[in-house]
Structures are given as structure tokens and as C-alpha cells.
Short mmCIF file of C-alpha atoms in Angstrom, two decimals:
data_model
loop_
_atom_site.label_atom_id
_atom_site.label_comp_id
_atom_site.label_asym_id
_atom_site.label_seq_id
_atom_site.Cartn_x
_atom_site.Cartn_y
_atom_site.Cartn_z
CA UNK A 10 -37.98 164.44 89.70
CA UNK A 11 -39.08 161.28 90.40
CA UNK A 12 -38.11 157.73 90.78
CA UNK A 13 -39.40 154.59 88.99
CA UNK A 14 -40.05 151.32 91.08
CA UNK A 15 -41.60 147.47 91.42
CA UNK A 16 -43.39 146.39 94.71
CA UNK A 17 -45.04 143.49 95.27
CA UNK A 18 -48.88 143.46 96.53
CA UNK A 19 -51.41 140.64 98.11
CA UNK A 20 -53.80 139.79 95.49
CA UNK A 21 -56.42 141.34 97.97
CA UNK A 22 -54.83 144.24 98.05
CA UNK A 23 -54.19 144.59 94.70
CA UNK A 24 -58.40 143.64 93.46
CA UNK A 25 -58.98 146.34 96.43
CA UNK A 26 -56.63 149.04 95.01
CA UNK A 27 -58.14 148.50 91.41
CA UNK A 28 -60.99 148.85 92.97
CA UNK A 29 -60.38 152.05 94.23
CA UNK A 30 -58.75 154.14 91.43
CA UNK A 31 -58.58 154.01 87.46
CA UNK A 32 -55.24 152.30 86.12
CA UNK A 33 -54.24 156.17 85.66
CA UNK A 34 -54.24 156.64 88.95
CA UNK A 35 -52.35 154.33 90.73
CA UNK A 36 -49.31 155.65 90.84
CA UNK A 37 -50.56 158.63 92.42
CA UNK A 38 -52.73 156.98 94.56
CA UNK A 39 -49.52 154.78 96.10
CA UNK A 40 -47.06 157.43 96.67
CA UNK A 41 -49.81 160.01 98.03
CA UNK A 42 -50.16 156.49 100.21
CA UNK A 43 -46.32 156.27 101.09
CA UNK A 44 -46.17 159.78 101.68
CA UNK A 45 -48.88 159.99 104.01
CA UNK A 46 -47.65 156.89 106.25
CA UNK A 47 -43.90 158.40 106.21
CA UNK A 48 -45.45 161.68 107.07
CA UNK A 49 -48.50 161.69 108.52
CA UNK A 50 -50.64 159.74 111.50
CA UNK A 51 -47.61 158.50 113.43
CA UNK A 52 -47.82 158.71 117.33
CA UNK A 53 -45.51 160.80 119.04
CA UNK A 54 -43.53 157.24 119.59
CA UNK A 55 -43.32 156.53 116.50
CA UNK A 56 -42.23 160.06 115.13
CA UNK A 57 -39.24 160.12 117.80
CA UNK A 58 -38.30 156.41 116.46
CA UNK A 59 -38.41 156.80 113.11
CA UNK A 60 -36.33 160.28 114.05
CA UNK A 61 -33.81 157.73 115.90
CA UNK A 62 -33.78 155.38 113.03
CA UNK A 63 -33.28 157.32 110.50
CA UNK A 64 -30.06 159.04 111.97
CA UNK A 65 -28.20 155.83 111.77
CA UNK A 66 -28.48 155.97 108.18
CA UNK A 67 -27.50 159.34 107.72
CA UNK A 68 -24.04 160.88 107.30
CA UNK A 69 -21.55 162.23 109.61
CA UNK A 70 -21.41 165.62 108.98
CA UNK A 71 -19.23 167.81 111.06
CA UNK A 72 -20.82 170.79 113.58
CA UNK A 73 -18.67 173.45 111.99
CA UNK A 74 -20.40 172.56 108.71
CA UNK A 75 -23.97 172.20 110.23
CA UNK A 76 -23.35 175.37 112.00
CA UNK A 77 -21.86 177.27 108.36
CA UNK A 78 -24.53 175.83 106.56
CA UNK A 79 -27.41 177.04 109.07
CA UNK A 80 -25.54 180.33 108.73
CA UNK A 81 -25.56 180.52 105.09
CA UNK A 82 -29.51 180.35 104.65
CA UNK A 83 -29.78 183.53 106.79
CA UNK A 84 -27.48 185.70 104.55
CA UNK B 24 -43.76 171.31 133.19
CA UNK B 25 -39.81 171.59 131.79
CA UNK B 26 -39.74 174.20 128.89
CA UNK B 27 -36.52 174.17 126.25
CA UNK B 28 -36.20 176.04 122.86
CA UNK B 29 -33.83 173.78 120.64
CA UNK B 30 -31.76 175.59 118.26
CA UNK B 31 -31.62 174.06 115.03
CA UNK B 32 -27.81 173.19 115.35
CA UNK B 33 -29.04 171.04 118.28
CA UNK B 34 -31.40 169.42 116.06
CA UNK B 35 -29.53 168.92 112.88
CA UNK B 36 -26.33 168.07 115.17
CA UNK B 37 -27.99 165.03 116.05
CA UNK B 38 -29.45 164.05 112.77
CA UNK B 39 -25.71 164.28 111.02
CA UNK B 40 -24.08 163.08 114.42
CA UNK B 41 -22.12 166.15 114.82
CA UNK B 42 -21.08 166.58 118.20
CA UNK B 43 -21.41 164.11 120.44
CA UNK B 44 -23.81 166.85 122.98
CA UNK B 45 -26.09 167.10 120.56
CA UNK B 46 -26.75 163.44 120.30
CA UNK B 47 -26.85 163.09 124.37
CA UNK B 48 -29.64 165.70 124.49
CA UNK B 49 -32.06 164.95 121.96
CA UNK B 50 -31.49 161.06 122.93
CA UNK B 51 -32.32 162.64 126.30
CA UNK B 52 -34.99 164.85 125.63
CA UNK B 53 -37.15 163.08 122.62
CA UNK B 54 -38.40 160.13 125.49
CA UNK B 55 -38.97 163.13 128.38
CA UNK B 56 -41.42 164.85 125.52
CA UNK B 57 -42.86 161.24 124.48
CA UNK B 58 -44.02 160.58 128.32
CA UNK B 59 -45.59 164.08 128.25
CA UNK B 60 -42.74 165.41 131.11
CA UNK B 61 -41.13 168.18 128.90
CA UNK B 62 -42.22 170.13 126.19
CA UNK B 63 -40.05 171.34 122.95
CA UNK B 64 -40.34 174.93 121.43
CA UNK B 65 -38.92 176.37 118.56
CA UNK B 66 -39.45 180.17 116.59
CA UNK B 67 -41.42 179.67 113.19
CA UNK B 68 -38.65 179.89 111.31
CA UNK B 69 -36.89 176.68 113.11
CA UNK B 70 -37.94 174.62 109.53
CA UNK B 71 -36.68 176.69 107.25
CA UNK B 72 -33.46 176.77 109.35
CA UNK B 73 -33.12 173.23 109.35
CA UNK B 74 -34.52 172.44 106.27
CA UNK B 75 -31.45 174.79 105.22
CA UNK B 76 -29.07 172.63 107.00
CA UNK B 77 -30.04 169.68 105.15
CA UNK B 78 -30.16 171.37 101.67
CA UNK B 79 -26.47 172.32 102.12
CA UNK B 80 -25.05 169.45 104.37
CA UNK B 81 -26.16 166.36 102.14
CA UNK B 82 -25.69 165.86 98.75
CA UNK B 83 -28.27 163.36 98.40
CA UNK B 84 -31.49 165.22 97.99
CA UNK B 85 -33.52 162.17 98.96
CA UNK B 86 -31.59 161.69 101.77
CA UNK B 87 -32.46 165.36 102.45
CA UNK B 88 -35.89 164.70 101.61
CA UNK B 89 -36.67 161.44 104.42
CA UNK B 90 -34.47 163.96 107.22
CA UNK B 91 -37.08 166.87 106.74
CA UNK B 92 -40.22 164.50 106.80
CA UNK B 93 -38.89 163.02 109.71
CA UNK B 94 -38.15 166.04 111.62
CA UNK B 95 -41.36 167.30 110.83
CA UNK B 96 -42.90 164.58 112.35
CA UNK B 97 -41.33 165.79 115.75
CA UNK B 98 -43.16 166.85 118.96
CA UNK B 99 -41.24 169.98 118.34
CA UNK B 100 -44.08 172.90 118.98
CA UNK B 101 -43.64 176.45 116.23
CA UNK B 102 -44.30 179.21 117.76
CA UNK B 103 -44.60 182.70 116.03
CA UNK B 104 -43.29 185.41 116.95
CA UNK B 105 -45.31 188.74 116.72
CA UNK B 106 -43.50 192.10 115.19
CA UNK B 107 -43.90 194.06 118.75
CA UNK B 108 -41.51 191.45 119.76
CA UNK B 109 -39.34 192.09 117.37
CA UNK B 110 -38.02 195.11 118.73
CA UNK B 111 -36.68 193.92 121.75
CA UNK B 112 -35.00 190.48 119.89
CA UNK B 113 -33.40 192.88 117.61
CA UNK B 114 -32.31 195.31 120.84
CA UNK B 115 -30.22 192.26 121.99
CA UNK B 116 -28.84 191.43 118.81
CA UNK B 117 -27.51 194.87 118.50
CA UNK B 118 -26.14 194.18 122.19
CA UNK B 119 -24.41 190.96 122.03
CA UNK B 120 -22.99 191.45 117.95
CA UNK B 121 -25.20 188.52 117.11
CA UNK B 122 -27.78 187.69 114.86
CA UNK B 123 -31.21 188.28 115.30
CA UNK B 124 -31.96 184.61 114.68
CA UNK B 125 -29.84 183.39 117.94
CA UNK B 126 -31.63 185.86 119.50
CA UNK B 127 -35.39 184.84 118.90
CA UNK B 128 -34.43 181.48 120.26
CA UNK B 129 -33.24 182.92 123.09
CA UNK B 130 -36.21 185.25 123.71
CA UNK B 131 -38.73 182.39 122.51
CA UNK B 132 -37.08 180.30 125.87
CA UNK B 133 -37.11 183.11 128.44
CA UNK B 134 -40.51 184.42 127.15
CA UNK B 135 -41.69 180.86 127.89
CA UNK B 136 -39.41 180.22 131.12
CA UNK B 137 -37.75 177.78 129.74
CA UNK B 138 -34.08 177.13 128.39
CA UNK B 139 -32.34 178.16 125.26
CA UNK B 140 -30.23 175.04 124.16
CA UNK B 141 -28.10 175.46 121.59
CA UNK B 142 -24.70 173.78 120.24
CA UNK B 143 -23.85 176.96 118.91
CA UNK B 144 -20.54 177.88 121.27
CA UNK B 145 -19.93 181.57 120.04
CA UNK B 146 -23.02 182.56 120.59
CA UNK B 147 -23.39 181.02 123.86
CA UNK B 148 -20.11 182.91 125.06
CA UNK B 149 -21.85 186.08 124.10
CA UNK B 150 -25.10 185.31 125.43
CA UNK B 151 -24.77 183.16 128.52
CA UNK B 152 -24.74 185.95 131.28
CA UNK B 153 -28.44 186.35 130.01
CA UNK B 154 -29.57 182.96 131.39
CA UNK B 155 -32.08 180.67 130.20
CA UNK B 156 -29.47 179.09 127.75
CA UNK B 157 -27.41 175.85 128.19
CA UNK B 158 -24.72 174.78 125.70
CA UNK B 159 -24.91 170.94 124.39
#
């Protein structure tokens, strides 16, 4: 599954980026890019903040429910 | 240097703001790691347990999807545990009425003199005249 979207790039980076792969290959190339800088390189500062950000935007589950659900994968 | 094995509930507890202890501790313990003053431990397993959590506690799969990135980012260190140890995990299982996965958290922290934190109340009840565990 996957998700269609529009984002905006400097014309540098653009020239640079066509530059770099074949019109084929961009899409690939920019969500292998996303990927990598949501999953990859980050400090150990930025890991824990993004881990703190991210929980804000999350939402509430209950513990009984966390603790059924972590339950329910070991059956 | 400070040693504790976070149970998944822990984990997950925070991400979903489940209990309020859950939030206090990694808030608490996330910085400690940062400035190199504690280290986190978890069995192998830990991601599959969590990942687990996520699959059945949100309905939005990309929602699901930035959570397990994100934890995966965390200075949270895997450690595997070998079959001889197996034995004696499983020994204590048998002795509290537990599962074997509350117990290789437990045995992970001791074998590493550290602490066993978990949010997990009913397991802690059975398990706390062991030591090495602290409920959140």
C-alpha cells in the first residue's frame, strides 16, 4: 500500500535530484530518502525527541488494552 | 553504570499514554540514557512485542507504522538470549504461574544487575520477592 503525494523542491535541488536518478526513479529515490532520515542517522537526542514528539500525536490507549494486546501476540 | 530492562508495557504505556507511571519513567529515563548515565536493555524479542502492541492498539496502520520507526530509533540495547538460559527462565515461569516472556525480562535484568521495570501489576505481585523488579 502506498500513498500518493505533492512536495515542493528548490530548483537546486530539484536539477540535483534529476541529476541523480532517471525520471523512473524518483519516487523511489525520495521515499528510500524519507525513510532513511525518519529512520536512520539520528543522534541519540534526536531519536529520544522525535520518541517524545511523536507521543503527543498518538492516541490514548488504555494499559489494560496495551497489556491484552501485548498478551495476545504471545498466544 | 545504572542497568534497567524495560518491559514492553513500559514502553508502549508511554507511547499510547497509558498510565500515568509509564510516562514518568521513560520521561525520566530517555535523558539519563541520552547523557550516557544509564543504560536500557531489553530480550530480542522486545520488537516483536511491541511492534504487537501497536498492530492491535491502533487502527491506523500508519500511525502504527511512524510508532515502530520511532521506537526503533531508541537507545534501547537487544540482547539475545542463549537456549542454556532458557532452562532456568522457563524454571521460574513454572514457579511463579507466569509466562516465560515476563520471565526473560526479569532474568535479562538480574543477569545484568540491573532492574526489571515493568507496568505489568500481576506479574509484579507474583514476582517481586525475586528483586531486581520495580513496578511503574
Amino acid at each position: 500500500m502506498s500513498k500518493r503525494i505533492t512536495v515542493s523542491l528548490s530548483d537546486t535541488i530539484y536539477q540535483r535530484l534529476l541529476d541523480s536518478v532517471s525520471d523512473r526513479q524518483i519516487s523511489k529515490f525520495v521515499s528510500d530518502s524519507v525513510e532513511q532520515k525518519l529512520t536512520g542517522n539520528l543522534t541519540t537526542k534526536e531519536a529520544v525527541e522525535q520518541f517524545f514528539t511523536l507521543q503527543k500525536k498518538l492516541p490514548i490507549v488504555p494499559m489494560d488494552v496495551v497489556q491484552s494486546n501485548i498478551k495476545r501476540g504471545r498466544m | 553504570m545504572s542497568v534497567f530492562c524495560v518491559d514492553a508495557s513500559v514502553v508502549v504505556g508511554f507511547l499510547l499514554r497509558s498510565s500515568r507511571g509509564s510516562e514518568q519513567c521513560i520521561e525520566k529515563l530517555l535523558p539519563e540514557v541520552e547523557r550516557g548515565e544509564i543504560s536500557l536493555i531489553a530480550p530480542s524479542f522486545f520488537l516483536q512485542e511491541v511492534s504487537n502492541a501497536l498492530r492491535f492498539s491502533l487502527t491506523n496502520s500508519a500511525d502504527a507504522f511512524l510508532a515502530q520507526m520511532s521506537f526503533q530509533n531508541l537507545p534501547i540495547q537487544m540482547i539475545h538470549l542463549e537456549p542454556f538460559q532458557q532452562a532456568s527462565i522457563l524454571s521460574t515461569a513454572y514457579a511463579l504461574d507466569t509466562a516465560v516472556y515476563d520471565c526473560a525480562y526479569h532474568y535479562l535484568a538480574v543477569l545484568k544487575n540491573g532492574i526489571f521495570l515493568t507496568a505489568d501489576k500481576k506479574y509484579y505481585k507474583k514476582a517481586q520477592h525475586l528483586g531486581s523488579i520495580q513496578l511503574v
